[in-house]
Tab-separated table of C-alpha atoms in Angstrom:
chain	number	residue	atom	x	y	z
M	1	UNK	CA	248.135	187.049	136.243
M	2	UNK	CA	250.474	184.584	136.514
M	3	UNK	CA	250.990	182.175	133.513
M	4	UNK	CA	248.640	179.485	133.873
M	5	UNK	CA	245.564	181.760	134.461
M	6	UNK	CA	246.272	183.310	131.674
M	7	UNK	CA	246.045	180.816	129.519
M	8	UNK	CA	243.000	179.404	130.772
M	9	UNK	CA	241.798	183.197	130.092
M	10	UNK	CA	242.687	183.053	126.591
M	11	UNK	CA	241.134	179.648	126.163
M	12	UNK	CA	238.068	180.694	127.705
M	13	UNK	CA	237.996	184.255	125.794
M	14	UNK	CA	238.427	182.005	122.647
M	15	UNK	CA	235.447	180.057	123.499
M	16	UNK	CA	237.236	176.721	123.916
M	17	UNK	CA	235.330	176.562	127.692
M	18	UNK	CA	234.743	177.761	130.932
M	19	UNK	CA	237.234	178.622	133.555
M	20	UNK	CA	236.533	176.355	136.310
M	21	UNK	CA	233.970	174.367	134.634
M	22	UNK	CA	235.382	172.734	131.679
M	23	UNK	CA	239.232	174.507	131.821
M	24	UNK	CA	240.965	173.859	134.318
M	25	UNK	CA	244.797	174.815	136.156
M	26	UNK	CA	247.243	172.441	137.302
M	27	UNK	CA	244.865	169.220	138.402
M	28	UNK	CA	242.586	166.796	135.814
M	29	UNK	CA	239.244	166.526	138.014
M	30	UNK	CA	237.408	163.216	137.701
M	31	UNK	CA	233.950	165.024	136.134
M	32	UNK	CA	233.381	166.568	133.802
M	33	UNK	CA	234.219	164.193	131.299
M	34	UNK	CA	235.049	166.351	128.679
M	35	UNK	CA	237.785	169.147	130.040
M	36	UNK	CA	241.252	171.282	129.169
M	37	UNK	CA	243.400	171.082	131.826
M	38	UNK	CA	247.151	173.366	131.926
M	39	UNK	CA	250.066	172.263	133.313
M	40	UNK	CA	253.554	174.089	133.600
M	41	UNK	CA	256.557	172.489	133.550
M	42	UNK	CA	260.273	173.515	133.125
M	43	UNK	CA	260.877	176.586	131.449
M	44	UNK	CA	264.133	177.785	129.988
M	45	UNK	CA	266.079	180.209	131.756
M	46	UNK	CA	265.092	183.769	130.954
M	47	UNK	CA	267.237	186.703	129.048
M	48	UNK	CA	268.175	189.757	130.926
M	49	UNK	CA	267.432	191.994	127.946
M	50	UNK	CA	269.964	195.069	129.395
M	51	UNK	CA	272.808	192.949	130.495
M	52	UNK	CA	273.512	190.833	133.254
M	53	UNK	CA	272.546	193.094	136.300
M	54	UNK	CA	270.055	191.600	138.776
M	55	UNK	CA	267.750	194.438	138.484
M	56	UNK	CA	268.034	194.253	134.430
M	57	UNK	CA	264.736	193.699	132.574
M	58	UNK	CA	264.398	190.140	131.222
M	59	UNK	CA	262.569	187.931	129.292
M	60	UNK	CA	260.902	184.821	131.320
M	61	UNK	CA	260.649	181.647	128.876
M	62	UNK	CA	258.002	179.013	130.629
M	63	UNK	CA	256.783	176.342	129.075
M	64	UNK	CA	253.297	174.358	129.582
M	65	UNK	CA	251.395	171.663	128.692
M	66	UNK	CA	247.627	171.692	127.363
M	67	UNK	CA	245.941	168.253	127.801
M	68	UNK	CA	242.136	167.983	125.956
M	69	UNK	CA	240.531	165.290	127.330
M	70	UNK	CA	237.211	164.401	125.790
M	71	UNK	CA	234.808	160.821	125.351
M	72	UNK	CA	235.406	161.226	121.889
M	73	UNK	CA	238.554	160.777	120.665
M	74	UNK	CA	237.514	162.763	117.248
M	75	UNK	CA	236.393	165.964	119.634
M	76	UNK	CA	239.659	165.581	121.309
M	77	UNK	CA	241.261	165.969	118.633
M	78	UNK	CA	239.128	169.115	116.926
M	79	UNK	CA	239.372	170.469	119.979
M	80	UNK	CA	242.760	170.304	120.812
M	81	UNK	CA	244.006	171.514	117.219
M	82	UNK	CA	241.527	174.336	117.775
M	83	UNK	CA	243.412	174.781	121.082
M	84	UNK	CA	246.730	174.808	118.614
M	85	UNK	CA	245.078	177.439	116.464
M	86	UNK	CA	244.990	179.921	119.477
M	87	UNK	CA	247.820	179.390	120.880
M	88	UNK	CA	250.334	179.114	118.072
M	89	UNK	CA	252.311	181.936	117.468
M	90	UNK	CA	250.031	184.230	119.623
M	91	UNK	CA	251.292	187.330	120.317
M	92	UNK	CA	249.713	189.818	122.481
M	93	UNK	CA	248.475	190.966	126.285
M	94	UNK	CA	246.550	188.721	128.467
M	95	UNK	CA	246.043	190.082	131.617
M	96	UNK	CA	249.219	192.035	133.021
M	97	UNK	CA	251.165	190.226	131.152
M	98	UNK	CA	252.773	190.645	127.646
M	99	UNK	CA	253.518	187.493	125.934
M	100	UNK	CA	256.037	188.204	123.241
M	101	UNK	CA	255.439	185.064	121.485
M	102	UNK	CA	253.637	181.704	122.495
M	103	UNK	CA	255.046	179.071	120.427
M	104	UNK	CA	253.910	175.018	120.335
M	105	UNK	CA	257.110	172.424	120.781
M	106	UNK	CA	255.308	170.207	118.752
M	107	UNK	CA	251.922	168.828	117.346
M	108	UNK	CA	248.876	167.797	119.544
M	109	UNK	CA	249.664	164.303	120.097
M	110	UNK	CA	247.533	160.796	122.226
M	111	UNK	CA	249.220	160.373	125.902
M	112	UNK	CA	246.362	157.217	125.594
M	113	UNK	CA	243.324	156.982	127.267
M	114	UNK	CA	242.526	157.907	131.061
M	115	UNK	CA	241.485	155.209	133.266
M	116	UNK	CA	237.726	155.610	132.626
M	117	UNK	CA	238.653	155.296	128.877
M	118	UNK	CA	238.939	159.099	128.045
M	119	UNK	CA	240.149	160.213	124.956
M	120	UNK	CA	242.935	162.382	125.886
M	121	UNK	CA	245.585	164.332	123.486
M	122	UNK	CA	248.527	166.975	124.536
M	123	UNK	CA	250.694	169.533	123.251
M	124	UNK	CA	253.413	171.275	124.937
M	125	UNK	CA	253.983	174.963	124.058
M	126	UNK	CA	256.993	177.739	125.126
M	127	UNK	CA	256.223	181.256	125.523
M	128	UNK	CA	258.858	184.394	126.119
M	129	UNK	CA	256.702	187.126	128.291
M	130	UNK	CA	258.065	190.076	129.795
């Protein structure tokens, strides 16, 4: 599975919500209110692990974002360090895909309130997979 799908998996395995109802991959829908939406964005470049042959092994390094958005700013934010909890320092299979090490850039954090007055907090991880 490819990286966002994964992470919805783990979220939903973790009981943090439903794929498709309350998680969510790439786009915020308007309903329901209270949803985890993933986003990718730039990733590092990866390390070929055998030297620098094209057909070398490597190590891929994406990065994404998890956004919580929730009515209640206090859920948000339970819900989003909960989110932190899994995620932080996880190492293990999901899917295909060995994920050496997921790591968060930083602390959940407010990106303010949506435009129907949504709670909504963020935190950007990296993760080297193979």
């Amino acid at each position: 599975m490819p990286l966002l799908p994964d992470i919805s998996s783990r979220l939903d395995s973790q009981g943090r919500g439903t794929r498709g109802t309350d998680i969510f991959v790439s786009k915020s829908p308007d309903s329901p209110d209270n949803v985890i939406v993933i986003y990718e964005f730039m990733g590092q470049e990866p390390y070929n692990a055998m030297g620098p042959s094209g057909t070398a092994p490597y190590v891929k390094r994406p990065r994404f974002q998890v956004v919580v958005r929730n009515t209640s700013y206090a859920s948000a934010q339970t819900l989003a360090d909960q989110i932190f909890s899994d995620l932080h320092w996880f190492k293990g299979t999901i899917g295909s895909t060995t994920y050496l090490l997921i790591r968060a850039l930083n602390q959940p954090f407010s990106i303010g309130e949506d435009e129907n007055n949504r709670a909504q907090l963020a935190c950007n991880y990296r993760s080297w997979n193979v």
